[in-house]
PDB file of C-alpha atoms in Angstrom:
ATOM      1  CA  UNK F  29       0.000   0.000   0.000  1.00  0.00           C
ATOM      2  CA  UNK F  30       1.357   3.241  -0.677  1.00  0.00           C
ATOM      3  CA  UNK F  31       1.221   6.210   1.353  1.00  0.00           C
ATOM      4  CA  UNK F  32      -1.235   7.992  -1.208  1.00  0.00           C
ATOM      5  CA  UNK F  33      -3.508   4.774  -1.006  1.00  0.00           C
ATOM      6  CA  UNK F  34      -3.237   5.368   3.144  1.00  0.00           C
ATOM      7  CA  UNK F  35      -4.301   9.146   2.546  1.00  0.00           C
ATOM      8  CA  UNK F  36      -7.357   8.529   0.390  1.00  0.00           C
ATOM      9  CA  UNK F  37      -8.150   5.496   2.814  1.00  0.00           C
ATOM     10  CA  UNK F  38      -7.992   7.657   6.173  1.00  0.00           C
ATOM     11  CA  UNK F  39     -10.670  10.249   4.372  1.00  0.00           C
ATOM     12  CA  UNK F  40     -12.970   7.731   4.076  1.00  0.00           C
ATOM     13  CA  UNK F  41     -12.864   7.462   7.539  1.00  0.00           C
ATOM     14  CA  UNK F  42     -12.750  11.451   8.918  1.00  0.00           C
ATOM     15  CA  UNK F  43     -16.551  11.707   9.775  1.00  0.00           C
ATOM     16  CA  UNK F  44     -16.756   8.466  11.222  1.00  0.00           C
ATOM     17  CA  UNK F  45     -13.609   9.696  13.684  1.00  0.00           C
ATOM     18  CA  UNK F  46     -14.187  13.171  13.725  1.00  0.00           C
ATOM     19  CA  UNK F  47     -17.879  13.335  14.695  1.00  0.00           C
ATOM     20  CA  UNK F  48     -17.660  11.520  17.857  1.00  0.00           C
ATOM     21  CA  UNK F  49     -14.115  12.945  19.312  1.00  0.00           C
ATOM     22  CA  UNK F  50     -15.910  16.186  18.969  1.00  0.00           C
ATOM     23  CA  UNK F  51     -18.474  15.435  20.764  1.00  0.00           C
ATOM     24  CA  UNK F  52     -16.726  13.990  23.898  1.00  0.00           C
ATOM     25  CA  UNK F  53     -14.207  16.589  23.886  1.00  0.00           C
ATOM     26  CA  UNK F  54     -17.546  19.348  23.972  1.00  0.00           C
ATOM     27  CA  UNK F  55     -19.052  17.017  26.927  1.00  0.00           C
ATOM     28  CA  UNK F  56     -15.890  16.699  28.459  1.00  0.00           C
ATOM     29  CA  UNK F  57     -15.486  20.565  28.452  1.00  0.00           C
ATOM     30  CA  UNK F  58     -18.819  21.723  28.996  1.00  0.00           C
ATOM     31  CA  UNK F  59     -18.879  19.845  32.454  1.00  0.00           C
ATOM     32  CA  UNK F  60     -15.227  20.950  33.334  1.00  0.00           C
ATOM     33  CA  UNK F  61     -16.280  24.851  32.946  1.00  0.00           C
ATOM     34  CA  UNK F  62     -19.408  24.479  34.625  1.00  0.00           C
ATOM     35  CA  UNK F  63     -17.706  25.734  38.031  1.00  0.00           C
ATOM     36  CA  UNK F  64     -16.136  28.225  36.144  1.00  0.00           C
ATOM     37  CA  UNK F  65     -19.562  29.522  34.645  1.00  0.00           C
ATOM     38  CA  UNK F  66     -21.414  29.957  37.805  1.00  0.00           C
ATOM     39  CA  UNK F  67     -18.849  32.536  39.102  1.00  0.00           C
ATOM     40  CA  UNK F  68     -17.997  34.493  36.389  1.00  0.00           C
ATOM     41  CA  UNK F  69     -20.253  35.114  33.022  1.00  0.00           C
ATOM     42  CA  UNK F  70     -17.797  34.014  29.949  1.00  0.00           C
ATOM     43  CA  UNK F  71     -18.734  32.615  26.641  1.00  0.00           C
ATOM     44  CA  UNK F  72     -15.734  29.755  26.849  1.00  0.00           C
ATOM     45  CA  UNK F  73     -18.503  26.877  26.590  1.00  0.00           C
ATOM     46  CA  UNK F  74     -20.136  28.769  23.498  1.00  0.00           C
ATOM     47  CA  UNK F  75     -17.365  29.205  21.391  1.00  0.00           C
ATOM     48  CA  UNK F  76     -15.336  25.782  22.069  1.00  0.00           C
ATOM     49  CA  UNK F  77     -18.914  24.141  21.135  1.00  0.00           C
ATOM     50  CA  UNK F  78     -19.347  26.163  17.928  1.00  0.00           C
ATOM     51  CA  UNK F  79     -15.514  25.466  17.067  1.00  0.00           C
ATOM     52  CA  UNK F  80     -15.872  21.322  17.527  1.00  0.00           C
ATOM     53  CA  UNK F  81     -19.579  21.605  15.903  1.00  0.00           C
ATOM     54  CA  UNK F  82     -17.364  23.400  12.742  1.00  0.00           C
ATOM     55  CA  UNK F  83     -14.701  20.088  13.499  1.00  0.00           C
ATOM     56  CA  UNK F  84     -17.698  17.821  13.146  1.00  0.00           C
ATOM     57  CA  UNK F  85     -18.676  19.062  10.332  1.00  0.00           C
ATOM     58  CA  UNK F  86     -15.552  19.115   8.654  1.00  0.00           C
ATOM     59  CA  UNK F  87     -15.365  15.473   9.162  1.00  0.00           C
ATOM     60  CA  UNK F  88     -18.867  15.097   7.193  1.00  0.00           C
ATOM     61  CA  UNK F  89     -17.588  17.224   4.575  1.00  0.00           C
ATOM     62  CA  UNK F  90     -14.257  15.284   3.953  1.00  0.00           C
ATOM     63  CA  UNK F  91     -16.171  12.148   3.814  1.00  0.00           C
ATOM     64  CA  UNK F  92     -18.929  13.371   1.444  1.00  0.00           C
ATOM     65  CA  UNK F  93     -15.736  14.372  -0.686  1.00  0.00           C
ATOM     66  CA  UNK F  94     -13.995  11.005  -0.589  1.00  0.00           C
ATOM     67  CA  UNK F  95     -17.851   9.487  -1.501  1.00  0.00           C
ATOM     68  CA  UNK F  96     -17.501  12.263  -4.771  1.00  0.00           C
ATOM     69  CA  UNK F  97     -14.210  11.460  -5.500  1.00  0.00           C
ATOM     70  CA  UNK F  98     -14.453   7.364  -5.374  1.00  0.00           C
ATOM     71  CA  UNK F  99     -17.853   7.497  -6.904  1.00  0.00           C
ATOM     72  CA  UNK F 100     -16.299   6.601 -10.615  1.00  0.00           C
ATOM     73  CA  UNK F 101     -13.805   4.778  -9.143  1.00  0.00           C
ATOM     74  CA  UNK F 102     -16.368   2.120  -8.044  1.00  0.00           C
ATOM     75  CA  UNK F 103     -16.874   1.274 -11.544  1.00  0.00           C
ATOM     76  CA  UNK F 104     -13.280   0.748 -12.481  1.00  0.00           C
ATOM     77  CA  UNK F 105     -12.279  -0.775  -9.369  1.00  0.00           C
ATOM     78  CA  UNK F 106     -12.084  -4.915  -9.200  1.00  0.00           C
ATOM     79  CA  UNK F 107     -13.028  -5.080  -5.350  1.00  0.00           C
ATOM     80  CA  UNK F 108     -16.261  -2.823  -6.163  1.00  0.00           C
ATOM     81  CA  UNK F 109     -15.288  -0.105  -3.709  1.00  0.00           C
ATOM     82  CA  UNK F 110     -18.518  -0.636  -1.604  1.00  0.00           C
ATOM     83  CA  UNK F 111     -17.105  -0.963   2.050  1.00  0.00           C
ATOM     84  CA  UNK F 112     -14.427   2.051   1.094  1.00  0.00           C
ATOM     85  CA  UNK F 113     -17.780   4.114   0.340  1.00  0.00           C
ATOM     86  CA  UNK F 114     -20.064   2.373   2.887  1.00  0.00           C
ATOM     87  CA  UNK F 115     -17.755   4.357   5.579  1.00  0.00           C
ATOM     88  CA  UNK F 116     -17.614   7.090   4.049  1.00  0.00           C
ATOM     89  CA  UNK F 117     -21.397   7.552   4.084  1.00  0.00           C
ATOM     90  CA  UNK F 118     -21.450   6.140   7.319  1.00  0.00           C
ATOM     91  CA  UNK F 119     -18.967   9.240   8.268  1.00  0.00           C
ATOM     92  CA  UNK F 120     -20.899  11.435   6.738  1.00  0.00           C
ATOM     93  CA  UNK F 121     -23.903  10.696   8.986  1.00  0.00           C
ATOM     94  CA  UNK F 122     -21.905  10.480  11.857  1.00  0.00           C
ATOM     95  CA  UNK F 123     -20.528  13.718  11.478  1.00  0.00           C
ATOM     96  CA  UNK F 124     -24.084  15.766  10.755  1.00  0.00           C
ATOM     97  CA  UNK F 125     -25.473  13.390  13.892  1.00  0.00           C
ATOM     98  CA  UNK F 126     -22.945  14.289  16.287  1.00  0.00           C
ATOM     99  CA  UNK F 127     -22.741  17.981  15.233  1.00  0.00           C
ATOM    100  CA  UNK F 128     -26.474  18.069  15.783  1.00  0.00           C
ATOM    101  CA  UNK F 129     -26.028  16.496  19.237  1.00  0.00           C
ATOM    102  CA  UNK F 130     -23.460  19.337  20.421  1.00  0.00           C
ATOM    103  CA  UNK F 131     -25.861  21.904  19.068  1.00  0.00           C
ATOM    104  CA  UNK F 132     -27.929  20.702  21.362  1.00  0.00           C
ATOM    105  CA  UNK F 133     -25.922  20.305  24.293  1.00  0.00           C
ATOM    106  CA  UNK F 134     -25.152  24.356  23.576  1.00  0.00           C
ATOM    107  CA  UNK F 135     -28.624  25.346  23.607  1.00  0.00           C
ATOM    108  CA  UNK F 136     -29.036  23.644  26.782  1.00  0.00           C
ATOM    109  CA  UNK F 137     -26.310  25.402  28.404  1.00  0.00           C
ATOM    110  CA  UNK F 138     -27.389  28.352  27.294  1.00  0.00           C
ATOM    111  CA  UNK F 139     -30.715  28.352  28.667  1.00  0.00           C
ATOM    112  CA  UNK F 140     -29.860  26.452  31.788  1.00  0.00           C
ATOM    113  CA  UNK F 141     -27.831  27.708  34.536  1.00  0.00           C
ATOM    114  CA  UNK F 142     -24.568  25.949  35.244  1.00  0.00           C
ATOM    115  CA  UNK F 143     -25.499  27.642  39.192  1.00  0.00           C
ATOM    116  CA  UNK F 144     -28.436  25.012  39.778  1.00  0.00           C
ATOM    117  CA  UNK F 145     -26.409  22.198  41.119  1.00  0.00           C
TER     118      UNK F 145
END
């Protein structure tokens, strides 16, 4: 296998890794400034969920890319190409899943107060 083979391979699978490390980072970090938020008003939780919804979806968008690009490929390949593109669909709707989870996970810390507990 050569390393451009291993390149075009891994983009099959950026949605499918993308999506959820994301997300558990966002969870991870939401809960760990939750102290933080209840004495001080700051917008850290907003804008590290906004930047790892953007990561998400530029997991989906590599994978709907690598489903584009292998598309003809398919046809020309003598393995058939379907698990290569079978994870990359899969990525891409992992990716617009978990982004839509960590939307909302931000709209619930936004309209609940990290103070309640």
């Amino acid at each position: 296998m050569t390393a451009a083979e291993r390149h075009t391979r891994l983009l099959y699978w950026a949605g499918v890794a993308l999506g959820p490390l994301a997300w558990g980072i966002n969870l991870q970090g939401v809960y760990a400034l939750a102290h933080f938020s209840c004495e001080t008003t700051t917008l850290t939780g907003t804008i590290m969920s906004t930047v790892l919804v953007v990561v998400a979806l530029a997991g989906t968008v590599i994978s709907a890319s690598a489903v584009r690009r292998g598309a003809g490929a398919e046809r020309t390949d003598a393995q058939g190409g379907g698990p290569r593109t079978f994870m990359a669909w899969l990525g891409v709707g992992s990716g617009v899943l978990f982004a839509l989870v960590i939307v909302n996970q931000l709209a619930a810390s936004l309209m609940i107060s990290p103070c309640l507990r």
